[in-house]
Amino acid sequence: MKGDIGVIGLAVMGQNLILNMNDHGYKVVAHNRTTEKVDEFLQGPAKGTNIVGAYSLQELVDKLESPRKIMLMVRAGDVVDSFIDKLVPLLDKGDIIIDGGNTNFPDTNRRVATLKEKGIHFIGSGVSGGEEGARFGPSIMPGGSPEAWPFVKPIFQAISAKTENNEPCCDWVGNDGAGHFVKMVHNGIEYGDMQLITEAYQFMKDGLGMTHDEMQSVFIEWNKTELNSYLVEITSDILGYKDTDGEPLVEKILDTAGQKGTGKWTGINALDMGIPLTLITESVFARCLSSLKDQRVEAEELFGKKESIVEGDKQVWIEALRQALLASKIISYAQGFMLMREASNENGWDLNYGNVALMWRGGCIIRSAFLSNIRDAYDIDPELSFLGSDSYFKGILENSMSAWRKVAAKSMEVGIPMPSMTSALTFLDGYTTARLPANLLQAQRDYFGAHTYERVDKPKGEFFHTNWTGKGGDVSSTTYNS
Ligand code: NBP
């Protein structure tokens, strides 16, 4: 009997996905560039299963049922192109190549188009959830050639995580690089969620002088509220974890955050598309700032250590902090969905935002109860332009407003950096202000560069230039795009 699917790449993700597919009754053919790893896998974790090995790409292709489905779980970038180049001459029209790595979506756009000309279908799929997700149920976000989806759907939906209602956390996202785009936004949102939690931690630790056991209890309690999520849950575990000397391990970890680039890509795309994705972008910058460790140590000495004590009833502050965190999180997701909406419009992807929320509901790092509410919001209004306008989320934003402002103001007053929570509030203040001071900005642009402006008392699309000083001419610059 031939194999149902081939997987290339026997590192942590590939091996675990293969074992997961095997558990669900699929016969998988496994290949890896370094073929010793095929033997190690077959004699190790895959021993006693139906998984078979292939020591060359030709052998892999020969062992697969038509149309062949070959999934790459290798390092993103040139390695994917190199495997595609080697596979194409061995494949037949209608065969399917799937890239399950963390690929930047323009690469997937390009690969879908190039392979289409050769009659090969290509799927670029985000896979989230790390090692455990891959083994027991990841969130899977596939996009690319729609013709390929019916062949891949049963396998992907079988191995994916399931919601509490047994819905698969995997569905077709859209054409071209839509799957990888949505995975990129997922990762950006993950940056935001993590940064928000760290800001709450610093407020509790430095501002309220709380012990790690106290903070752990707070996160355990928060996990029983609307903040219920994987990241809040692991944060409570981390805060309670003691090193061998009985002290909290977290305080022994160097405070410089790493990053692999997907948060940065999200920010870059937001800038390219003109979407104010402030919270995620602040989270990326917070990681950049954290990496300037030596400079920060010098600067603290130069400026003097801040006394950031927050006075007042601790319990009242903790509840205010919870509300500020929740409200900020709503803004982060609202901005992420604005970005997806813009990308969907620009690329004609026709994204289903409720389905995206459902795909993130389980199996991935940002899984949370909250995503069910997002799904509900898009069920009510599939074209919702701002998540915060949905009545459930609007209610939370309004109820949290006073506490959120208190926390933001206090953080500024005592010098606790909370870039994500404060920028989220600033965003909402801007978004809910009908008239912003961009009129003055336009006047400045016209003053120094003759960039023209539109008037509130004239139809949009009519452009005016004023000779502000009486010295300039009447010639204007090219019309601007807003
Ligand atoms: P890695 O990203 O570490 O990639 C390892 C695989 O790439 C091995 O099969 C390796 O073959 C192959 N490879 C490399 Br590296 N260079 C190669 C080359 N020049 N030619 C051919 N093959 C080459 O594996 P991973 O951590 O399992 O991740 C796989 C994909 O999934 C990546 O895109 C990753 O970003 C993504 N992802 C990872 C996670 C996670 O938690 N790790 C989560 C979600 C997504 P070799 O054995 O011969 O060196």
Coordinates of C-alpha atoms and ligand atoms in Angstrom, one line a residue:
M1 CA 0.0 0.0 0.0
K2 CA 1.4 3.4 -1.0
G3 CA 1.8 6.3 1.5
D4 CA -1.0 8.9 2.0
I5 CA 1.5 11.8 2.5
G6 CA 5.2 12.4 2.5
V7 CA 7.0 14.6 5.0
I8 CA 10.5 16.0 4.4
G9 CA 12.3 17.3 7.5
L10 CA 12.8 15.2 10.6
A11 CA 13.6 17.9 13.1
V12 CA 11.2 18.5 16.1
M13 CA 8.2 19.7 14.0
G14 CA 8.4 17.2 11.2
Q15 CA 8.9 14.2 13.5
N16 CA 6.0 15.1 15.8
L17 CA 3.6 15.9 12.9
I18 CA 4.4 12.5 11.3
L19 CA 3.7 10.7 14.6
N20 CA 0.4 12.7 14.9
M21 CA -0.6 11.7 11.3
N22 CA 0.3 8.1 12.0
D23 CA -1.9 8.2 15.2
H24 CA -4.8 9.2 12.9
G25 CA -4.4 6.3 10.6
Y26 CA -2.4 7.9 7.8
K27 CA 0.5 6.1 6.2
V28 CA 3.4 8.6 6.2
V29 CA 6.6 8.4 4.2
A30 CA 9.4 10.3 6.0
H31 CA 12.5 11.8 4.4
N32 CA 15.4 14.0 5.6
R33 CA 18.4 15.6 3.8
T34 CA 20.7 13.9 6.3
T35 CA 19.4 10.4 5.8
E36 CA 20.9 9.0 9.0
K37 CA 18.1 10.9 10.7
V38 CA 15.6 8.7 8.8
D39 CA 17.1 5.6 10.4
E40 CA 17.3 7.2 13.8
F41 CA 13.6 8.2 13.5
L42 CA 12.4 4.8 12.3
Q43 CA 14.4 3.0 14.9
G44 CA 13.4 5.5 17.6
P45 CA 10.1 7.4 18.0
A46 CA 8.6 5.8 14.9
K47 CA 9.4 2.2 15.9
G48 CA 6.3 0.0 15.8
T49 CA 4.3 2.4 13.7
N50 CA 3.2 2.4 10.0
I51 CA 5.7 5.1 9.1
V52 CA 8.1 4.3 6.3
G53 CA 11.3 5.9 5.4
A54 CA 12.6 7.2 2.0
Y55 CA 16.3 7.8 1.5
S56 CA 16.0 9.9 -1.7
L57 CA 13.4 12.2 -3.1
Q58 CA 12.8 9.7 -6.0
E59 CA 12.1 7.0 -3.4
L60 CA 9.8 9.4 -1.6
V61 CA 7.9 10.2 -4.8
D62 CA 7.6 6.5 -5.8
K63 CA 6.2 5.5 -2.4
L64 CA 3.2 8.0 -2.5
E65 CA -0.4 7.6 -3.7
S66 CA -1.5 10.0 -6.5
P67 CA -2.1 12.9 -6.3
R68 CA 1.1 13.0 -4.2
K69 CA 1.1 15.2 -1.1
I70 CA 4.5 16.2 0.1
M71 CA 4.9 18.4 3.1
L72 CA 8.1 20.3 3.8
M73 CA 8.9 20.8 7.5
V74 CA 12.4 22.4 6.9
R75 CA 14.0 25.6 7.6
A76 CA 12.2 28.5 5.9
G77 CA 13.8 30.3 3.0
D78 CA 16.2 29.0 0.4
V79 CA 15.9 25.4 1.7
V80 CA 12.2 25.3 0.7
D81 CA 13.1 26.6 -2.8
S82 CA 15.8 24.1 -3.1
F83 CA 13.5 21.2 -2.3
I84 CA 10.8 22.5 -4.6
D85 CA 13.4 22.7 -7.5
K86 CA 14.5 19.1 -6.9
L87 CA 10.9 17.7 -6.4
V88 CA 9.2 19.3 -9.5
P89 CA 11.0 17.2 -12.1
L90 CA 9.9 14.1 -10.2
L91 CA 6.3 15.0 -9.8
D92 CA 3.2 14.7 -12.0
K93 CA 0.7 17.4 -12.8
G94 CA -1.8 17.7 -10.0
D95 CA 0.6 16.7 -7.3
I96 CA 0.7 18.9 -4.2
I97 CA 3.7 20.4 -2.3
I98 CA 3.0 21.8 1.1
D99 CA 5.3 24.1 3.0
G100 CA 4.5 23.9 6.8
G101 CA 7.4 26.1 7.9
N102 CA 7.4 29.7 9.1
T103 CA 7.6 31.2 5.7
N104 CA 7.2 34.9 4.9
F105 CA 4.0 35.1 2.9
P106 CA 5.4 36.9 -0.2
D107 CA 7.6 33.7 -0.8
T108 CA 4.4 31.6 -0.7
N109 CA 2.7 34.0 -3.2
R110 CA 5.6 33.5 -5.5
R111 CA 5.8 29.7 -5.1
V112 CA 2.0 29.3 -5.7
A113 CA 2.3 31.3 -8.9
T114 CA 5.4 29.6 -10.2
L115 CA 4.3 26.1 -9.5
K116 CA 0.8 26.8 -11.0
E117 CA 2.6 27.3 -14.4
K118 CA 4.0 23.8 -14.0
G119 CA 0.7 22.2 -13.0
I120 CA 1.8 21.6 -9.4
H121 CA -0.4 22.7 -6.6
F122 CA 1.2 24.5 -3.7
I123 CA -0.1 25.0 -0.1
G124 CA 1.7 27.4 2.3
S125 CA 0.5 26.5 5.8
G126 CA 1.1 28.1 9.1
V127 CA 1.5 25.5 11.8
S128 CA 1.5 26.7 15.4
G129 CA 1.8 25.1 18.8
G130 CA 5.5 24.1 18.8
E131 CA 6.5 20.5 19.6
E132 CA 3.5 19.6 21.8
G133 CA 1.1 21.0 19.3
A134 CA 2.7 19.2 16.4
R135 CA 2.5 15.9 18.3
F136 CA -1.0 16.2 19.7
G137 CA -2.9 18.8 17.7
P138 CA -1.6 22.1 16.3
S139 CA -3.4 25.0 14.9
I140 CA -3.0 24.8 11.1
M141 CA -3.6 27.7 8.8
P142 CA -3.4 26.5 5.1
G143 CA -3.6 28.7 2.1
G144 CA -2.4 28.6 -1.6
S145 CA -3.9 26.6 -4.5
P146 CA -7.6 26.0 -3.6
E147 CA -7.7 22.9 -5.9
A148 CA -5.3 21.1 -3.5
W149 CA -7.4 21.7 -0.3
P150 CA -9.9 18.8 -0.7
F151 CA -7.0 16.3 -0.9
V152 CA -5.2 17.7 2.2
K153 CA -8.2 18.7 4.3
P154 CA -9.0 15.3 5.8
I155 CA -5.4 14.8 7.0
F156 CA -5.0 18.3 8.4
Q157 CA -8.3 18.5 10.1
A158 CA -7.7 15.0 11.6
I159 CA -4.4 16.0 13.2
S160 CA -5.2 19.6 14.2
A161 CA -6.3 20.7 17.6
K162 CA -10.0 20.7 18.3
T163 CA -12.2 23.2 20.2
E164 CA -14.4 22.1 23.1
N165 CA -17.1 21.6 20.6
N166 CA -14.8 19.3 18.6
E167 CA -14.4 21.7 15.7
P168 CA -10.9 21.4 14.0
C169 CA -8.6 24.3 14.5
C170 CA -7.8 24.2 10.9
D171 CA -9.6 25.4 7.8
W172 CA -8.9 26.8 4.4
V173 CA -7.6 30.4 4.9
G174 CA -7.5 31.7 1.3
N175 CA -5.5 31.9 -1.9
D176 CA -1.8 32.5 -2.3
G177 CA 0.1 33.3 0.9
A178 CA -3.0 33.9 2.9
G179 CA -2.2 31.0 5.3
H180 CA 1.3 32.2 6.0
F181 CA 0.0 35.8 6.4
V182 CA -2.5 34.7 9.0
K183 CA 0.2 32.7 10.8
M184 CA 2.4 35.8 10.7
V185 CA -0.4 37.9 12.4
H186 CA -0.9 35.1 14.9
N187 CA 2.8 35.4 15.8
G188 CA 2.5 39.2 16.0
I189 CA -0.4 38.8 18.4
E190 CA 1.6 36.4 20.4
Y191 CA 4.3 39.1 20.8
G192 CA 1.6 41.5 22.0
D193 CA 0.0 39.1 24.5
M194 CA 3.4 38.2 26.0
Q195 CA 4.4 41.9 26.3
L196 CA 1.2 42.8 28.0
I197 CA 1.7 40.1 30.6
T198 CA 5.2 41.2 31.2
E199 CA 4.0 44.8 31.8
A200 CA 1.5 43.6 34.4
Y201 CA 4.2 41.5 36.1
Q202 CA 6.6 44.5 36.3
F203 CA 3.8 46.7 37.7
M204 CA 3.1 44.1 40.4
K205 CA 6.7 43.4 41.2
D206 CA 8.2 46.9 41.1
G207 CA 5.2 49.1 41.7
L208 CA 3.2 47.0 44.2
G209 CA 6.2 45.2 45.7
M210 CA 4.5 41.8 45.4
T211 CA 6.3 38.5 45.9
H212 CA 6.4 35.8 43.2
D213 CA 4.0 33.6 45.1
E214 CA 1.6 36.5 45.3
M215 CA 1.9 37.2 41.6
Q216 CA 1.5 33.5 40.8
S217 CA -1.8 33.5 42.7
V218 CA -3.0 36.6 40.8
F219 CA -2.3 34.9 37.5
I220 CA -4.1 31.8 38.7
E221 CA -7.1 33.9 39.5
W222 CA -6.9 35.9 36.3
N223 CA -6.9 32.6 34.4
K224 CA -10.4 32.0 35.7
T225 CA -11.7 35.2 34.1
E226 CA -12.0 36.5 30.5
L227 CA -8.2 36.4 30.5
N228 CA -8.2 32.6 30.5
S229 CA -5.4 31.6 28.1
Y230 CA -2.4 29.4 27.7
L231 CA 0.0 32.3 28.1
V232 CA -1.6 33.4 31.4
E233 CA -1.5 29.8 32.6
I234 CA 2.2 29.3 31.8
T235 CA 3.0 32.7 33.4
S236 CA 1.5 31.5 36.7
D237 CA 3.7 28.3 36.5
I238 CA 6.8 30.3 35.6
L239 CA 6.3 32.7 38.5
G240 CA 5.9 29.8 40.9
Y241 CA 9.0 28.0 39.7
K242 CA 11.9 28.0 42.1
D243 CA 15.5 27.5 41.3
T244 CA 17.6 24.9 43.2
D245 CA 18.3 27.5 45.9
G246 CA 14.5 28.0 46.4
E247 CA 14.5 31.5 44.8
P248 CA 12.3 32.2 41.8
L249 CA 14.1 31.1 38.6
V250 CA 12.6 33.9 36.6
E251 CA 14.7 36.5 38.4
K252 CA 17.9 34.7 37.4
I253 CA 17.0 34.9 33.7
L254 CA 18.8 37.7 31.7
D255 CA 16.3 40.4 30.7
T256 CA 17.1 40.5 27.0
A257 CA 14.3 39.1 24.7
G258 CA 15.1 37.1 21.6
Q259 CA 13.0 37.2 18.4
K260 CA 12.9 35.2 15.2
G261 CA 11.4 37.9 13.0
T262 CA 7.7 37.1 12.6
G263 CA 6.7 40.0 14.9
K264 CA 8.9 42.3 12.9
W265 CA 7.3 41.1 9.6
T266 CA 3.9 41.9 11.1
G267 CA 5.0 45.4 12.0
I268 CA 6.6 45.9 8.6
N269 CA 3.4 44.8 6.8
A270 CA 1.3 47.1 8.9
L271 CA 3.5 50.0 7.9
D272 CA 3.4 49.0 4.3
M273 CA -0.4 48.8 4.4
G274 CA -0.9 51.9 6.5
I275 CA -2.6 50.1 9.4
P276 CA -2.0 51.5 12.9
L277 CA -0.8 48.2 14.5
T278 CA 0.6 50.0 17.4
L279 CA 0.5 47.4 20.1
I280 CA 2.3 44.6 18.3
T281 CA 4.9 47.0 16.9
E282 CA 5.5 48.4 20.4
S283 CA 6.0 44.8 21.6
V284 CA 8.7 44.2 18.9
F285 CA 10.4 47.5 20.0
A286 CA 10.2 46.5 23.6
R287 CA 12.2 43.4 22.7
C288 CA 14.7 45.6 20.8
L289 CA 15.0 47.9 23.8
S290 CA 15.5 44.9 26.1
S291 CA 18.4 43.8 24.1
L292 CA 20.3 47.1 24.8
K293 CA 21.2 45.6 28.2
D294 CA 24.6 47.2 28.6
Q295 CA 23.3 50.6 27.5
R296 CA 20.3 50.3 29.9
V297 CA 22.6 49.4 32.8
E298 CA 24.8 52.5 32.1
A299 CA 21.8 54.7 31.6
E300 CA 20.2 53.7 34.9
E301 CA 23.4 54.7 36.6
L302 CA 23.5 58.0 34.7
F303 CA 19.9 59.0 35.4
G304 CA 19.6 57.3 38.8
K305 CA 17.4 54.3 39.7
K306 CA 13.7 55.1 39.6
E307 CA 11.6 54.7 42.8
S308 CA 8.5 53.2 41.2
I309 CA 6.5 52.4 44.3
V310 CA 2.7 52.5 43.7
E311 CA 0.8 53.6 46.8
G312 CA -2.8 52.5 47.6
D313 CA -4.9 49.4 48.1
K314 CA -3.1 46.5 46.4
Q315 CA -6.3 44.6 45.6
V316 CA -7.8 47.6 43.9
W317 CA -4.6 48.0 41.8
I318 CA -4.6 44.3 40.9
E319 CA -8.1 44.5 39.6
A320 CA -7.3 47.7 37.7
L321 CA -4.4 46.0 36.2
R322 CA -6.5 43.0 35.1
Q323 CA -9.0 45.4 33.4
A324 CA -6.1 47.3 31.7
L325 CA -4.6 44.1 30.5
L326 CA -7.9 42.8 29.1
A327 CA -8.8 46.1 27.4
S328 CA -5.3 46.3 25.9
K329 CA -5.6 42.8 24.6
I330 CA -8.9 43.7 22.9
I331 CA -7.1 46.5 21.1
S332 CA -4.2 44.2 20.1
Y333 CA -6.6 41.7 18.5
A334 CA -8.7 44.5 17.0
Q335 CA -5.5 45.9 15.3
G336 CA -4.4 42.4 14.2
F337 CA -7.8 41.8 12.5
M338 CA -7.7 45.3 10.9
L339 CA -4.4 44.3 9.4
M340 CA -5.8 41.0 8.1
R341 CA -8.8 42.8 6.7
E342 CA -6.6 45.2 4.8
A343 CA -4.5 42.3 3.5
S344 CA -7.6 40.4 2.5
N345 CA -9.0 43.4 0.6
E346 CA -5.7 44.2 -1.1
N347 CA -5.0 40.6 -2.2
G348 CA -8.6 39.4 -2.8
W349 CA -8.3 36.6 -0.2
D350 CA -11.8 36.8 1.1
L351 CA -10.6 35.9 4.6
N352 CA -13.2 34.5 7.0
Y353 CA -12.3 36.2 10.3
G354 CA -14.5 34.0 12.5
N355 CA -12.8 31.0 11.1
V356 CA -9.4 32.6 11.8
A357 CA -10.4 33.1 15.4
L358 CA -11.6 29.5 15.5
M359 CA -8.3 28.2 14.1
W360 CA -6.5 30.0 17.0
R361 CA -8.9 28.7 19.6
G362 CA -6.8 25.6 20.3
G363 CA -3.4 24.1 19.6
C364 CA -1.5 27.4 19.4
I365 CA 0.4 29.7 21.8
I366 CA -2.3 32.4 21.8
R367 CA -5.2 30.0 22.5
S368 CA -7.7 31.5 24.8
A369 CA -11.3 31.6 25.8
F370 CA -11.4 35.2 24.4
L371 CA -11.1 33.8 20.8
S372 CA -14.5 32.3 21.1
N373 CA -15.9 35.8 21.7
I374 CA -14.0 37.1 18.7
R375 CA -15.6 34.3 16.6
D376 CA -19.0 35.3 17.9
A377 CA -18.4 38.9 17.0
Y378 CA -17.6 38.0 13.4
D379 CA -20.5 35.6 13.3
I380 CA -22.8 38.5 14.1
D381 CA -21.0 40.9 11.6
P382 CA -18.6 39.2 9.2
E383 CA -17.5 42.6 7.9
L384 CA -16.8 44.2 11.4
S385 CA -14.2 46.8 10.8
F386 CA -13.1 47.3 14.4
L387 CA -13.5 44.5 16.9
G388 CA -14.0 47.0 19.7
S389 CA -17.3 48.0 18.1
D390 CA -18.8 44.6 18.8
S391 CA -21.2 45.0 21.7
Y392 CA -19.4 42.4 23.9
F393 CA -16.0 44.0 23.4
K394 CA -17.3 47.5 23.5
G395 CA -18.9 46.8 26.9
I396 CA -15.5 45.6 28.3
L397 CA -13.6 48.6 26.9
E398 CA -16.1 51.0 28.4
N399 CA -16.2 49.2 31.8
S400 CA -12.4 49.0 31.9
M401 CA -11.8 52.6 30.8
S402 CA -11.4 54.2 34.2
A403 CA -9.1 51.5 35.6
W404 CA -7.1 51.4 32.4
R405 CA -6.5 55.1 32.5
K406 CA -5.5 54.9 36.2
V407 CA -2.9 52.2 35.5
A408 CA -1.6 54.0 32.4
A409 CA -1.3 57.3 34.3
K410 CA 0.3 55.7 37.3
S411 CA 2.9 53.9 35.2
M412 CA 3.9 57.2 33.7
E413 CA 3.9 58.9 37.0
V414 CA 6.2 56.4 38.7
G415 CA 8.2 55.5 35.6
I416 CA 7.2 51.8 35.0
P417 CA 7.5 51.3 31.2
M418 CA 4.2 49.9 29.9
P419 CA 4.5 50.7 26.2
S420 CA 1.8 48.2 25.0
M421 CA -0.9 49.1 27.6
T422 CA -0.4 52.8 27.2
S423 CA -0.2 52.7 23.4
A424 CA -3.3 50.6 23.3
L425 CA -5.2 53.3 25.2
T426 CA -3.7 56.0 23.1
F427 CA -4.8 54.2 20.0
L428 CA -8.4 53.9 21.3
D429 CA -8.4 57.6 22.2
G430 CA -7.3 58.4 18.6
Y431 CA -9.7 55.9 17.0
T432 CA -12.6 57.4 18.9
T433 CA -11.7 61.0 18.1
A434 CA -13.6 62.3 15.1
R435 CA -11.3 65.3 14.6
L436 CA -7.5 64.7 15.1
P437 CA -4.9 67.4 14.7
A438 CA -3.9 66.1 11.3
N439 CA -5.4 69.3 9.9
L440 CA -2.4 71.2 11.4
L441 CA -0.1 68.6 10.0
Q442 CA -1.5 69.0 6.5
A443 CA -1.1 72.7 6.9
Q444 CA 2.6 72.2 7.8
R445 CA 3.1 69.9 4.8
D446 CA 1.5 72.4 2.5
Y447 CA 3.5 75.3 4.1
F448 CA 6.9 73.8 3.5
G449 CA 6.3 71.4 0.6
A450 CA 3.2 72.6 -1.2
H451 CA 1.8 69.1 -0.6
T452 CA -1.8 70.5 -0.8
Y453 CA -4.7 69.7 1.6
E454 CA -8.5 69.0 1.4
R455 CA -11.0 71.2 3.1
V456 CA -13.8 70.3 5.4
D457 CA -16.1 72.6 3.5
K458 CA -15.4 71.2 0.1
P459 CA -15.9 67.7 -1.4
K460 CA -13.2 65.1 -0.7
G461 CA -10.8 64.8 -3.6
E462 CA -10.5 68.5 -4.2
F463 CA -7.0 69.7 -3.3
F464 CA -5.9 73.2 -2.3
H465 CA -2.6 74.9 -1.9
T466 CA -2.1 78.1 0.0
N467 CA 0.8 80.5 -0.4
W468 CA 1.3 80.7 3.4
T469 CA 4.1 83.3 3.4
G470 CA 3.2 85.3 0.4
K471 CA 6.7 84.5 -0.9
G472 CA 6.1 81.1 -2.3
G473 CA 4.6 80.4 -5.7
D474 CA 1.2 78.8 -6.5
V475 CA 2.7 75.6 -7.9
S476 CA 1.8 72.6 -5.8
S477 CA 3.5 69.2 -5.4
T478 CA 1.9 66.0 -6.7
T479 CA -1.4 65.2 -4.9
Y480 CA -1.0 63.2 -1.7
N481 CA -2.4 59.8 -0.8
S482 CA -4.0 59.5 2.6
Ligands
NBP1 P1 14.4 23.5 11.7 O1 13.9 24.8 11.3 O2 15.5 23.4 12.7 O3 14.9 22.8 10.3 C1 15.4 21.5 10.3 C2 15.2 20.8 9.0 O4 15.7 21.6 7.9 C3 16.0 19.5 9.0 O5 15.2 18.6 8.3 C4 17.2 19.9 8.2 O6 17.9 18.8 7.6 C5 16.6 20.8 7.2 N1 17.6 21.6 6.5 C6 18.4 22.7 7.0 BR1 18.3 23.4 8.7 N2 19.2 23.2 6.1 C7 19.0 22.4 5.0 C8 19.5 22.5 3.7 N3 20.4 23.4 3.4 N4 19.1 21.6 2.8 C9 18.2 20.7 3.1 N5 17.6 20.6 4.4 C10 18.0 21.5 5.3 O7 13.2 22.5 12.1 P2 11.9 22.7 13.0 O8 12.3 23.4 14.3 O9 11.3 21.4 13.1 O10 11.0 23.6 12.1 C11 10.6 23.3 10.8 C12 9.8 24.5 10.3 O11 8.7 24.7 11.1 C13 10.6 25.8 10.3 O12 10.2 26.6 9.2 C14 10.1 26.5 11.6 O13 10.3 27.9 11.5 C15 8.7 26.0 11.6 N6 8.1 26.0 13.0 C16 8.9 25.6 14.0 C17 8.3 25.6 15.3 C18 9.1 25.2 16.5 O14 8.5 25.3 17.6 N7 10.3 24.6 16.3 C19 6.9 26.0 15.5 C20 6.2 26.3 14.3 C21 6.8 26.4 13.1 P3 19.2 18.2 8.2 O15 18.7 17.3 9.3 O16 19.8 17.4 7.1 O17 20.0 19.3 8.7

